[in-house]
Short mmCIF file of C-alpha atoms in Angstrom, two decimals:
data_model
loop_
_atom_site.label_atom_id
_atom_site.label_comp_id
_atom_site.label_asym_id
_atom_site.label_seq_id
_atom_site.Cartn_x
_atom_site.Cartn_y
_atom_site.Cartn_z
CA GLY A 11 50.37 -107.67 215.14
CA ILE A 12 50.84 -110.11 212.33
CA MET A 13 49.81 -113.68 211.69
CA LEU A 14 51.52 -115.62 208.91
CA ILE A 15 49.56 -118.33 207.12
CA GLN A 16 51.47 -120.55 204.73
CA TYR A 17 49.88 -122.47 201.87
CA LYS A 18 52.22 -124.58 199.78
CA ASP A 19 55.01 -122.15 198.79
CA TYR A 20 52.96 -119.01 199.45
CA ASP A 21 52.83 -116.85 202.55
CA PHE A 22 49.61 -115.07 203.48
CA LEU A 23 49.82 -112.37 206.13
CA THR A 24 47.04 -111.06 208.29
CA PHE A 25 47.17 -108.64 211.15
CA VAL A 26 45.91 -109.41 214.63
CA ASN A 27 46.12 -107.45 217.83
CA PHE A 28 48.54 -109.46 219.93
CA SER A 29 50.46 -106.47 221.30
CA HIS A 30 48.57 -106.66 224.60
CA TYR A 31 50.30 -110.02 225.22
CA LEU A 32 53.74 -108.42 225.13
CA PRO A 33 55.45 -106.06 227.57
CA LYS A 34 54.91 -102.46 226.41
CA LYS A 35 58.59 -101.55 226.10
CA LYS A 36 59.35 -104.56 223.89
CA THR A 37 56.22 -104.36 221.77
CA SER A 38 57.21 -101.69 219.29
CA ILE A 39 60.70 -103.08 218.63
CA PHE A 40 59.36 -106.63 218.37
CA LEU A 41 56.51 -105.69 216.03
CA LYS A 42 58.68 -103.48 213.82
CA ASN A 43 61.23 -106.27 213.35
CA ILE A 44 58.55 -108.88 212.67
CA GLN A 45 56.65 -106.56 210.32
CA PHE A 46 59.76 -105.75 208.31
CA LEU A 47 60.70 -109.42 208.00
CA LEU A 48 57.21 -110.55 207.00
CA PHE A 49 56.57 -107.61 204.66
CA PHE A 50 59.85 -108.28 202.92
CA THR A 51 59.36 -112.04 202.57
CA GLY A 52 55.57 -112.27 202.15
CA ASP A 53 54.06 -113.09 198.77
CA ALA A 54 50.51 -111.93 199.46
CA PHE A 55 48.91 -109.81 202.17
CA ALA A 56 45.57 -109.58 203.97
CA LEU A 57 45.23 -106.21 205.69
CA VAL A 58 42.53 -106.33 208.35
CA TYR A 59 40.73 -103.38 209.91
CA SER A 60 37.70 -103.13 212.15
CA ILE A 61 34.65 -101.42 210.63
CA ASP A 62 34.09 -99.62 213.96
CA SER A 63 37.64 -98.22 214.11
CA PRO A 64 38.76 -95.42 211.79
CA GLU A 65 42.21 -95.76 213.38
CA SER A 66 42.53 -99.34 212.17
CA TRP A 67 41.47 -98.21 208.67
CA GLU A 68 44.24 -95.58 208.71
CA GLU A 69 46.69 -98.25 209.87
CA VAL A 70 45.75 -100.40 206.85
CA LYS A 71 46.63 -97.46 204.58
CA THR A 72 49.98 -97.04 206.32
CA ILE A 73 50.78 -100.76 206.21
CA ARG A 74 49.85 -100.94 202.53
CA GLU A 75 52.25 -98.10 201.73
CA LEU A 76 55.00 -99.82 203.70
CA ILE A 77 54.43 -103.08 201.85
CA LEU A 78 54.60 -101.28 198.50
CA GLN A 79 57.82 -99.54 199.54
CA LEU A 80 59.43 -102.81 200.62
CA LYS A 81 58.07 -105.04 197.85
CA GLY A 82 57.95 -102.48 195.07
CA SER A 83 55.34 -102.31 192.37
CA ASP A 84 57.45 -103.22 189.36
CA PRO A 85 56.20 -105.07 187.39
CA SER A 86 53.13 -105.17 189.65
CA PRO A 87 52.43 -104.81 193.36
CA PRO A 88 51.97 -107.95 195.46
CA PRO A 89 48.45 -109.35 195.88
CA ILE A 90 46.67 -107.48 198.69
CA VAL A 91 43.21 -108.10 200.10
CA VAL A 92 41.75 -105.53 202.47
CA VAL A 93 39.45 -107.10 205.05
CA GLY A 94 36.82 -105.20 207.02
CA ASN A 95 36.15 -107.23 210.16
CA LYS A 96 33.18 -107.06 212.55
CA ALA A 97 30.55 -107.03 209.80
CA ASP A 98 28.22 -108.49 212.44
CA LEU A 99 28.01 -105.15 214.27
CA PRO A 100 24.85 -103.04 214.06
CA GLU A 101 25.07 -100.41 211.30
CA GLU A 102 25.03 -97.54 213.81
CA ARG A 103 28.39 -98.76 215.20
CA ARG A 104 30.06 -98.66 211.77
CA GLN A 105 32.63 -95.86 211.50
CA VAL A 106 34.32 -96.87 208.26
CA LYS A 107 31.80 -96.66 205.42
CA LEU A 108 31.63 -99.66 203.14
CA GLU A 109 31.62 -97.42 200.05
CA VAL A 110 34.78 -95.62 201.15
CA ALA A 111 36.69 -98.85 201.70
CA GLU A 112 35.46 -100.39 198.45
CA CYS A 113 36.37 -97.31 196.40
CA GLU A 114 39.82 -97.09 197.98
CA CYS A 115 40.44 -100.76 197.18
CA ILE A 116 39.36 -100.22 193.58
CA ASP A 117 41.88 -97.36 193.32
CA TRP A 118 44.54 -99.58 194.89
CA GLU A 119 43.63 -102.51 192.61
CA SER A 120 43.30 -104.62 195.76
CA GLY A 121 40.70 -107.15 196.73
CA PHE A 122 38.11 -106.29 199.37
CA VAL A 123 36.03 -108.46 201.69
CA GLU A 124 33.92 -107.65 204.72
CA CYS A 125 33.68 -110.46 207.24
CA SER A 126 32.75 -111.39 210.76
CA ALA A 127 35.42 -113.47 212.47
CA LYS A 128 33.02 -113.84 215.39
CA ASN A 129 30.31 -115.43 213.23
CA ASN A 130 32.69 -117.06 210.74
CA LYS A 131 31.05 -115.09 207.92
CA ASN A 132 32.96 -114.59 204.64
CA ILE A 133 36.23 -115.94 206.06
CA ILE A 134 36.74 -118.33 203.14
CA ASN A 135 36.06 -115.43 200.76
CA ILE A 136 39.20 -113.72 202.06
CA PHE A 137 41.33 -116.58 200.77
CA SER A 138 39.33 -116.88 197.55
CA CYS A 139 39.88 -113.18 196.94
CA MET A 140 43.58 -113.60 197.76
CA LEU A 141 43.93 -116.34 195.14
CA ILE A 142 42.09 -114.22 192.57
CA GLN A 143 44.36 -111.24 193.32
CA ALA A 144 47.45 -113.44 193.06
CA ARG A 145 46.32 -114.79 189.70
CA LEU A 146 45.46 -111.30 188.39
CA LYS A 147 48.89 -110.03 189.40
CA GLY A 148 50.55 -112.96 187.64
CA SER A 149 52.25 -114.13 190.82
CA LEU A 150 50.35 -117.41 191.13
CA ASN A 151 49.41 -120.20 188.81
CA VAL A 152 46.16 -121.34 190.44
CA ASP A 153 45.81 -124.31 188.08
CA SER A 154 49.03 -125.82 189.42
CA ILE A 155 47.82 -125.44 193.02
CA ILE A 156 44.45 -127.08 192.47
CA GLY A 157 45.87 -129.73 190.16
CA LYS A 158 44.34 -128.70 186.82
CA GLN A 159 46.38 -128.42 183.68
#
């Protein structure tokens, strides 16, 4: 699922699992329509996976490709931050290696943050990283947002 967060004139997207709230037959059509609309209109994206779910990591790869197809990469791709959630889990439960995710994000020229939504750890860093990515991609003038000239 998708959650849209708006800040001033910028849309930040993050993905949450709300499909269990919807009837199964309507879920895929609903999500596909919402995803297309938000991917097409979003300015920046936070792609969230769970560090104990290789399937969610693969979904992040798929969603990133879809965003790049819809948004294009000319002159540059939109700001994307990949977020590994559940950093509070014991290391033996980790199934997506930190090094793999970090290296992939370097190749993608995307930001990367591991966090724990449960413990509220590194949540603000997601948005800090998003602003940095937006500034690096030239799609955001941070000085105008924070009031500096």
